[in-house]
Amino acid sequence: MRKKEYLHHYLSWMTFCLVFSMNAQNTISYEISQLPAATISKNNVEFKDSLDNSTNLPIVVIKGKEVGNTLTILAGVHGYEYPPIIAVQEFLKEIEPEKLKGNLIVIPIANKASFYGRSPFKNPQDEVNLNNAFPGKLDGTVTERIAHYITQNIIPISDVFLDIHGGDASEDLIPFVCYYNNEAKSKATANAKLLSESSGFPNVVSYPYNIKDNEPAKYAFKQAVQDGKIGISFEAGALGNVQEEAVRLNKNGIYQVLKQLEMYPSEIDLPKKLVKYNNQAYIKVPVTGILYSELRAGDTVYKGQVVGHITNEYGEVLKKIRTPETGTILYKIGTPPVNQGETLMCIGIPLE
């Protein structure tokens, strides 16, 4: 059986199972069932916590002309990651429901307080990182309640879950698509790999899946993977800026995923060569201080190489940084301030 046929049969089986597992109180599920074919619906889900913080979650539901799979697109988990947000804005202006087979659930900005507050990583209302909050809490802070809502209401009715990120205010990175190698759910993993390699991203990263089913997933698309869904994530854009190339890559990636799922036509050219990374090495910040490094994301580094140093506020060198492995810098801290324990650099080790 060809890869695309395998993916189609697997998703058909997933859709069959979901019909019998939907909760009657699931408002998004109900919304989809009530919408006429080829329709776009815009929704706002309100959240308020015991600290009097309040926010809302914008959700766009697009029902295609024909019955098919359900793809969820999540952007703005980190509100300072602008290229994914702008890419989704453009996509929503372009999508034609009459050409769509199946359903789209689109969350264009998951963390509105972070976005409008220009706050990297955390929601400034409760100081919680949404991408560290899954599966969330029904009675938690507003951020934890958003995570709980997505876990309970969005992921269960999704066949494929696409989580789109970019470089936050301090992050320099190369564009890549990633998936988790969840050996316990081999069918979903195989299809996540197929979608990743067909997404149009030149770099494909496989992360190890090392949590149990009863452990917090923390990350949005890792929660989807834990729940047995096909989950992938895009990373494009750097240092809290809107780069046109990153916007284009994110948007084209959405179209490519839709094409592979046979949900929407696309004629976008794919890269001629894919670089695959199945292992990673991490450098943690050894001491709080000021980072000096001439290296950028995408540079090749070699085991034992000095990749930078950290000084105190007087410019005195506190620590030299050496790399533990040979590989490519997938992402790194790209601004001077660093705090002990943070991930300074992630080195991808190419698959030979």
CSV table of C-alpha atoms in Angstrom, one decimal:
chain,number,residue,atom,x,y,z
A,1,MET,CA,0.0,0.0,0.0
A,2,ARG,CA,1.4,3.4,-0.9
A,3,LYS,CA,2.1,5.9,1.9
A,4,LYS,CA,-0.7,8.3,0.9
A,5,GLU,CA,-3.3,5.4,0.7
A,6,TYR,CA,-2.1,4.3,4.1
A,7,LEU,CA,-2.6,7.7,5.6
A,8,HIS,CA,-6.1,7.9,4.0
A,9,HIS,CA,-7.2,4.6,5.4
A,10,TYR,CA,-5.8,5.4,8.9
A,11,LEU,CA,-7.7,8.8,9.0
A,12,SER,CA,-10.9,7.2,7.8
A,13,TRP,CA,-10.7,4.7,10.7
A,14,MET,CA,-9.9,7.6,13.1
A,15,THR,CA,-13.0,9.5,11.9
A,16,PHE,CA,-15.2,6.5,12.4
A,17,CYS,CA,-14.0,6.1,16.0
A,18,LEU,CA,-14.6,9.8,16.7
A,19,VAL,CA,-18.2,9.7,15.7
A,20,PHE,CA,-18.9,7.4,18.7
A,21,SER,CA,-16.7,9.3,21.2
A,22,MET,CA,-18.0,12.9,20.8
A,23,ASN,CA,-19.5,14.5,23.9
A,24,ALA,CA,-23.0,16.0,23.4
A,25,GLN,CA,-21.8,19.0,25.4
A,26,ASN,CA,-18.8,19.7,23.1
A,27,THR,CA,-19.8,23.1,21.7
A,28,ILE,CA,-17.3,23.0,18.7
A,29,SER,CA,-18.5,19.5,17.8
A,30,TYR,CA,-22.1,20.8,17.9
A,31,GLU,CA,-21.1,23.8,15.9
A,32,ILE,CA,-19.7,21.7,13.1
A,33,SER,CA,-22.7,19.4,13.0
A,34,GLN,CA,-25.1,22.4,12.7
A,35,LEU,CA,-23.2,24.4,10.1
A,36,PRO,CA,-24.3,24.2,6.5
A,37,ALA,CA,-21.8,22.9,4.0
A,38,ALA,CA,-19.1,25.3,2.7
A,39,THR,CA,-19.5,27.7,5.7
A,40,ILE,CA,-17.2,29.8,7.9
A,41,SER,CA,-18.2,30.4,11.5
A,42,LYS,CA,-16.4,32.7,14.0
A,43,ASN,CA,-16.6,32.0,17.7
A,44,ASN,CA,-15.3,33.4,21.0
A,45,VAL,CA,-15.0,31.3,24.1
A,46,GLU,CA,-14.8,33.4,27.3
A,47,PHE,CA,-12.6,32.5,30.3
A,48,LYS,CA,-12.4,34.0,33.8
A,49,ASP,CA,-10.5,32.8,36.8
A,50,SER,CA,-10.7,33.3,40.6
A,51,LEU,CA,-8.1,36.1,40.3
A,52,ASP,CA,-10.5,38.2,38.1
A,53,ASN,CA,-8.4,37.6,35.0
A,54,SER,CA,-10.5,37.3,31.9
A,55,THR,CA,-9.8,36.6,28.2
A,56,ASN,CA,-11.3,34.9,25.3
A,57,LEU,CA,-10.2,32.3,22.7
A,58,PRO,CA,-11.1,33.1,19.1
A,59,ILE,CA,-12.0,30.0,17.1
A,60,VAL,CA,-12.8,29.8,13.4
A,61,VAL,CA,-14.7,26.7,12.2
A,62,ILE,CA,-14.7,26.0,8.5
A,63,LYS,CA,-17.0,23.3,7.2
A,64,GLY,CA,-16.2,22.0,3.7
A,65,LYS,CA,-18.5,21.2,0.9
A,66,GLU,CA,-17.8,17.5,1.4
A,67,VAL,CA,-17.5,15.2,4.4
A,68,GLY,CA,-13.8,14.5,5.4
A,69,ASN,CA,-11.2,14.7,8.1
A,70,THR,CA,-10.9,17.5,10.7
A,71,LEU,CA,-7.6,19.5,10.9
A,72,THR,CA,-7.0,21.8,13.8
A,73,ILE,CA,-4.6,24.7,13.3
A,74,LEU,CA,-3.3,26.3,16.4
A,75,ALA,CA,-1.3,29.6,16.3
A,76,GLY,CA,-0.3,32.2,18.9
A,77,VAL,CA,0.3,29.8,21.8
A,78,HIS,CA,3.2,32.2,22.3
A,79,GLY,CA,1.9,35.7,21.5
A,80,TYR,CA,5.3,37.1,20.6
A,81,GLU,CA,5.8,34.6,17.8
A,82,TYR,CA,4.4,36.7,15.0
A,83,PRO,CA,5.0,34.8,11.7
A,84,PRO,CA,2.7,31.9,12.6
A,85,ILE,CA,-0.1,34.4,13.6
A,86,ILE,CA,0.3,36.5,10.4
A,87,ALA,CA,0.4,33.3,8.3
A,88,VAL,CA,-2.9,32.1,9.7
A,89,GLN,CA,-4.4,35.6,9.2
A,90,GLU,CA,-3.5,35.4,5.5
A,91,PHE,CA,-4.7,31.8,5.2
A,92,LEU,CA,-8.1,32.7,6.7
A,93,LYS,CA,-8.5,35.4,4.0
A,94,GLU,CA,-7.7,32.9,1.2
A,95,ILE,CA,-9.4,29.7,2.1
A,96,GLU,CA,-12.4,28.8,0.0
A,97,PRO,CA,-14.8,26.5,1.9
A,98,GLU,CA,-16.4,25.3,-1.3
A,99,LYS,CA,-13.1,23.7,-2.2
A,100,LEU,CA,-12.6,22.1,1.2
A,101,LYS,CA,-13.3,18.5,2.0
A,102,GLY,CA,-13.7,18.0,5.7
A,103,ASN,CA,-13.5,20.5,8.5
A,104,LEU,CA,-11.0,23.1,9.8
A,105,ILE,CA,-10.8,24.3,13.3
A,106,VAL,CA,-8.5,27.3,13.4
A,107,ILE,CA,-7.3,29.1,16.6
A,108,PRO,CA,-5.6,32.2,15.1
A,109,ILE,CA,-4.2,33.6,18.5
A,110,ALA,CA,-4.4,31.2,21.4
A,111,ASN,CA,-2.8,33.6,23.9
A,112,LYS,CA,-4.3,37.0,23.2
A,113,ALA,CA,-3.0,38.6,26.4
A,114,SER,CA,0.5,37.7,25.5
A,115,PHE,CA,0.1,39.0,22.0
A,116,TYR,CA,-1.4,42.4,22.8
A,117,GLY,CA,0.8,42.7,25.9
A,118,ARG,CA,3.9,42.0,23.8
A,119,SER,CA,4.9,39.5,26.4
A,120,PRO,CA,7.2,36.6,25.4
A,121,PHE,CA,6.4,33.1,26.4
A,122,LYS,CA,3.9,33.9,29.3
A,123,ASN,CA,0.4,35.3,29.6
A,124,PRO,CA,1.1,38.5,31.6
A,125,GLN,CA,-2.2,38.1,33.4
A,126,ASP,CA,-1.3,35.0,35.4
A,127,GLU,CA,2.4,34.5,34.4
A,128,VAL,CA,1.7,31.0,33.0
A,129,ASN,CA,3.3,29.7,29.8
A,130,LEU,CA,0.4,28.2,27.7
A,131,ASN,CA,2.9,25.9,26.0
A,132,ASN,CA,3.8,24.4,29.4
A,133,ALA,CA,0.2,24.1,30.8
A,134,PHE,CA,-1.3,21.1,29.1
A,135,PRO,CA,-3.6,19.3,29.8
A,136,GLY,CA,-4.7,22.3,31.8
A,137,LYS,CA,-7.1,22.7,34.7
A,138,LEU,CA,-10.9,23.4,34.6
A,139,ASP,CA,-10.7,25.5,37.8
A,140,GLY,CA,-7.2,27.0,37.2
A,141,THR,CA,-5.9,30.3,36.0
A,142,VAL,CA,-7.1,31.7,32.6
A,143,THR,CA,-4.2,30.1,30.8
A,144,GLU,CA,-4.7,26.7,32.4
A,145,ARG,CA,-8.4,27.0,31.5
A,146,ILE,CA,-7.6,27.6,27.9
A,147,ALA,CA,-5.3,24.6,27.9
A,148,HIS,CA,-8.0,22.5,29.5
A,149,TYR,CA,-10.6,23.7,26.9
A,150,ILE,CA,-8.3,22.8,24.0
A,151,THR,CA,-7.5,19.4,25.5
A,152,GLN,CA,-11.2,18.5,26.3
A,153,ASN,CA,-13.0,20.1,23.3
A,154,ILE,CA,-10.6,20.6,20.4
A,155,ILE,CA,-8.2,17.7,20.4
A,156,PRO,CA,-10.8,14.9,20.8
A,157,ILE,CA,-12.6,15.9,17.5
A,158,SER,CA,-9.3,16.5,15.6
A,159,ASP,CA,-7.9,13.9,13.2
A,160,VAL,CA,-4.7,16.0,12.8
A,161,PHE,CA,-3.4,18.7,15.1
A,162,LEU,CA,-1.0,21.3,13.7
A,163,ASP,CA,0.7,23.6,16.2
A,164,ILE,CA,2.5,26.5,14.6
A,165,HIS,CA,5.4,28.3,16.3
A,166,GLY,CA,8.3,30.5,15.5
A,167,GLY,CA,11.2,32.2,17.3
A,168,ASP,CA,10.0,34.2,20.3
A,169,ALA,CA,11.6,37.5,21.3
A,170,SER,CA,14.9,35.9,22.3
A,171,GLU,CA,15.0,32.9,20.0
A,172,ASP,CA,17.0,32.5,16.8
A,173,LEU,CA,16.1,29.4,14.8
A,174,ILE,CA,16.1,27.8,11.4
A,175,PRO,CA,12.8,26.7,9.9
A,176,PHE,CA,11.8,23.2,10.6
A,177,VAL,CA,8.8,20.9,11.0
A,178,CYS,CA,8.8,18.4,13.9
A,179,TYR,CA,7.0,15.4,15.2
A,180,TYR,CA,7.2,13.0,18.2
A,181,ASN,CA,8.5,9.4,17.7
A,182,ASN,CA,5.8,7.8,19.8
A,183,GLU,CA,6.6,4.1,19.4
A,184,ALA,CA,3.5,3.1,21.4
A,185,LYS,CA,1.3,4.8,18.7
A,186,SER,CA,3.2,3.7,15.6
A,187,LYS,CA,0.4,4.4,13.1
A,188,ALA,CA,-0.1,8.0,14.2
A,189,THR,CA,3.7,8.5,14.3
A,190,ALA,CA,4.2,7.1,10.8
A,191,ASN,CA,1.6,9.5,9.4
A,192,ALA,CA,3.0,12.4,11.4
A,193,LYS,CA,6.4,11.6,9.8
A,194,LEU,CA,4.7,11.5,6.3
A,195,LEU,CA,3.0,14.8,6.8
A,196,SER,CA,6.2,16.4,8.1
A,197,GLU,CA,8.2,15.2,5.1
A,198,SER,CA,5.5,16.5,2.7
A,199,SER,CA,5.0,19.9,4.4
A,200,GLY,CA,7.5,21.9,2.3
A,201,PHE,CA,9.8,22.6,5.2
A,202,PRO,CA,13.5,21.8,4.3
A,203,ASN,CA,14.3,20.5,7.8
A,204,VAL,CA,12.5,17.6,9.5
A,205,VAL,CA,13.1,17.0,13.2
A,206,SER,CA,12.0,13.8,15.1
A,207,TYR,CA,11.8,14.3,18.8
A,208,PRO,CA,11.9,11.4,21.3
A,209,TYR,CA,8.6,10.7,23.1
A,210,ASN,CA,9.5,10.0,26.7
A,211,ILE,CA,6.4,10.5,28.8
A,212,LYS,CA,3.8,8.1,30.1
A,213,ASP,CA,0.1,8.4,29.3
A,214,ASN,CA,-0.7,9.7,32.9
A,215,GLU,CA,2.1,12.4,32.8
A,216,PRO,CA,1.4,16.0,31.9
A,217,ALA,CA,2.2,16.5,28.2
A,218,LYS,CA,2.9,20.3,28.8
A,219,TYR,CA,3.1,21.2,25.1
A,220,ALA,CA,0.0,21.6,22.9
A,221,PHE,CA,0.8,19.2,20.1
A,222,LYS,CA,2.4,16.7,22.5
A,223,GLN,CA,-0.9,16.6,24.3
A,224,ALA,CA,-2.5,15.7,20.9
A,225,VAL,CA,0.1,12.9,20.4
A,226,GLN,CA,-0.5,11.6,23.9
A,227,ASP,CA,-4.2,11.4,23.1
A,228,GLY,CA,-3.5,9.3,20.0
A,229,LYS,CA,-3.8,12.0,17.3
A,230,ILE,CA,-1.5,12.8,14.4
A,231,GLY,CA,0.4,15.8,15.7
A,232,ILE,CA,3.0,18.0,14.1
A,233,SER,CA,4.5,21.4,14.7
A,234,PHE,CA,6.0,24.1,12.4
A,235,GLU,CA,8.8,26.4,13.5
A,236,ALA,CA,9.6,29.4,11.3
A,237,GLY,CA,10.6,32.9,12.2
A,238,ALA,CA,13.0,34.4,14.7
A,239,LEU,CA,13.6,37.0,17.3
A,240,GLY,CA,10.1,38.2,17.6
A,241,ASN,CA,10.0,39.8,14.1
A,242,VAL,CA,7.7,39.3,11.1
A,243,GLN,CA,9.9,37.8,8.4
A,244,GLU,CA,8.0,37.4,5.1
A,245,GLU,CA,9.8,34.2,4.2
A,246,ALA,CA,8.7,32.6,7.5
A,247,VAL,CA,5.1,33.7,7.0
A,248,ARG,CA,5.2,32.2,3.5
A,249,LEU,CA,6.7,29.0,4.7
A,250,ASN,CA,4.1,28.6,7.5
A,251,LYS,CA,1.2,29.3,5.2
A,252,ASN,CA,2.5,27.0,2.4
A,253,GLY,CA,3.0,24.3,5.0
A,254,ILE,CA,-0.7,24.5,6.0
A,255,TYR,CA,-1.7,24.1,2.3
A,256,GLN,CA,0.7,21.2,1.9
A,257,VAL,CA,-0.8,19.4,4.9
A,258,LEU,CA,-4.3,19.9,3.5
A,259,LYS,CA,-3.2,18.5,0.2
A,260,GLN,CA,-1.7,15.4,1.8
A,261,LEU,CA,-4.9,14.8,3.7
A,262,GLU,CA,-6.8,15.2,0.4
A,263,MET,CA,-8.8,18.1,1.9
A,264,TYR,CA,-7.8,21.0,-0.4
A,265,PRO,CA,-5.9,21.4,-3.7
A,266,SER,CA,-2.4,22.9,-3.7
A,267,GLU,CA,0.3,23.4,-6.3
A,268,ILE,CA,3.2,24.5,-4.1
A,269,ASP,CA,6.7,23.3,-5.0
A,270,LEU,CA,8.4,21.1,-2.4
A,271,PRO,CA,12.1,21.4,-1.5
A,272,LYS,CA,14.4,19.2,-3.6
A,273,LYS,CA,16.3,18.0,-0.5
A,274,LEU,CA,15.2,17.3,3.0
A,275,VAL,CA,17.6,17.3,6.0
A,276,LYS,CA,16.4,15.0,8.7
A,277,TYR,CA,17.4,15.2,12.4
A,278,ASN,CA,16.6,12.2,14.6
A,279,ASN,CA,18.7,13.2,17.6
A,280,GLN,CA,19.4,16.4,19.5
A,281,ALA,CA,21.9,17.7,22.0
A,282,TYR,CA,21.1,20.5,24.3
A,283,ILE,CA,23.3,23.1,26.0
A,284,LYS,CA,21.9,24.6,29.2
A,285,VAL,CA,22.9,28.0,30.5
A,286,PRO,CA,25.4,27.3,33.2
A,287,VAL,CA,25.3,30.7,34.9
A,288,THR,CA,23.2,33.9,34.7
A,289,GLY,CA,24.9,36.6,32.8
A,290,ILE,CA,25.5,38.2,29.4
A,291,LEU,CA,26.0,35.9,26.4
A,292,TYR,CA,28.6,36.6,23.7
A,293,SER,CA,28.4,34.3,20.6
A,294,GLU,CA,29.0,35.0,16.9
A,295,LEU,CA,27.1,31.9,15.9
A,296,ARG,CA,23.6,31.8,14.5
A,297,ALA,CA,20.9,29.2,14.0
A,298,GLY,CA,21.8,27.0,11.0
A,299,ASP,CA,25.6,27.1,11.7
A,300,THR,CA,27.5,23.8,11.9
A,301,VAL,CA,29.3,23.2,15.2
A,302,TYR,CA,31.8,20.5,16.2
A,303,LYS,CA,32.1,18.5,19.4
A,304,GLY,CA,34.2,20.4,21.9
A,305,GLN,CA,34.1,23.7,20.0
A,306,VAL,CA,33.8,26.9,22.0
A,307,VAL,CA,30.5,28.5,20.8
A,308,GLY,CA,30.5,31.5,23.1
A,309,HIS,CA,31.0,32.8,26.6
A,310,ILE,CA,29.1,34.4,29.4
A,311,THR,CA,30.2,37.5,31.3
A,312,ASN,CA,28.9,39.2,34.4
A,313,GLU,CA,27.7,42.9,34.4
A,314,TYR,CA,31.4,44.1,34.6
A,315,GLY,CA,32.3,42.2,31.4
A,316,GLU,CA,34.4,39.6,33.3
A,317,VAL,CA,34.2,36.1,31.7
A,318,LEU,CA,32.3,33.7,33.9
A,319,LYS,CA,32.1,30.7,31.7
A,320,LYS,CA,33.1,29.5,28.2
A,321,ILE,CA,30.5,27.4,26.4
A,322,ARG,CA,31.5,24.2,24.5
A,323,THR,CA,29.3,22.0,22.3
A,324,PRO,CA,28.8,18.4,23.4
A,325,GLU,CA,28.2,17.0,19.9
A,326,THR,CA,28.7,17.8,16.2
A,327,GLY,CA,25.7,19.0,14.3
A,328,THR,CA,23.5,22.0,13.2
A,329,ILE,CA,22.2,24.7,15.5
A,330,LEU,CA,18.4,24.3,15.3
A,331,TYR,CA,17.7,27.1,17.7
A,332,LYS,CA,19.5,29.2,20.3
A,333,ILE,CA,19.2,32.2,22.5
A,334,GLY,CA,19.9,35.1,20.2
A,335,THR,CA,19.9,38.0,22.6
A,336,PRO,CA,22.5,38.9,25.4
A,337,PRO,CA,20.7,38.2,28.6
A,338,VAL,CA,20.7,34.5,29.8
A,339,ASN,CA,19.5,32.9,32.9
A,340,GLN,CA,20.9,29.7,34.6
A,341,GLY,CA,19.0,26.6,33.5
A,342,GLU,CA,17.6,28.0,30.2
A,343,THR,CA,18.2,26.1,27.0
A,344,LEU,CA,21.0,28.0,25.4
A,345,MET,CA,21.3,26.0,22.2
A,346,CYS,CA,19.7,22.9,20.6
A,347,ILE,CA,22.0,21.1,18.2
A,348,GLY,CA,20.4,18.8,15.7
A,349,ILE,CA,22.3,15.8,14.7
A,350,PRO,CA,21.6,15.0,11.0
A,351,LEU,CA,20.5,11.5,10.1
A,352,GLU,CA,23.2,10.0,7.9
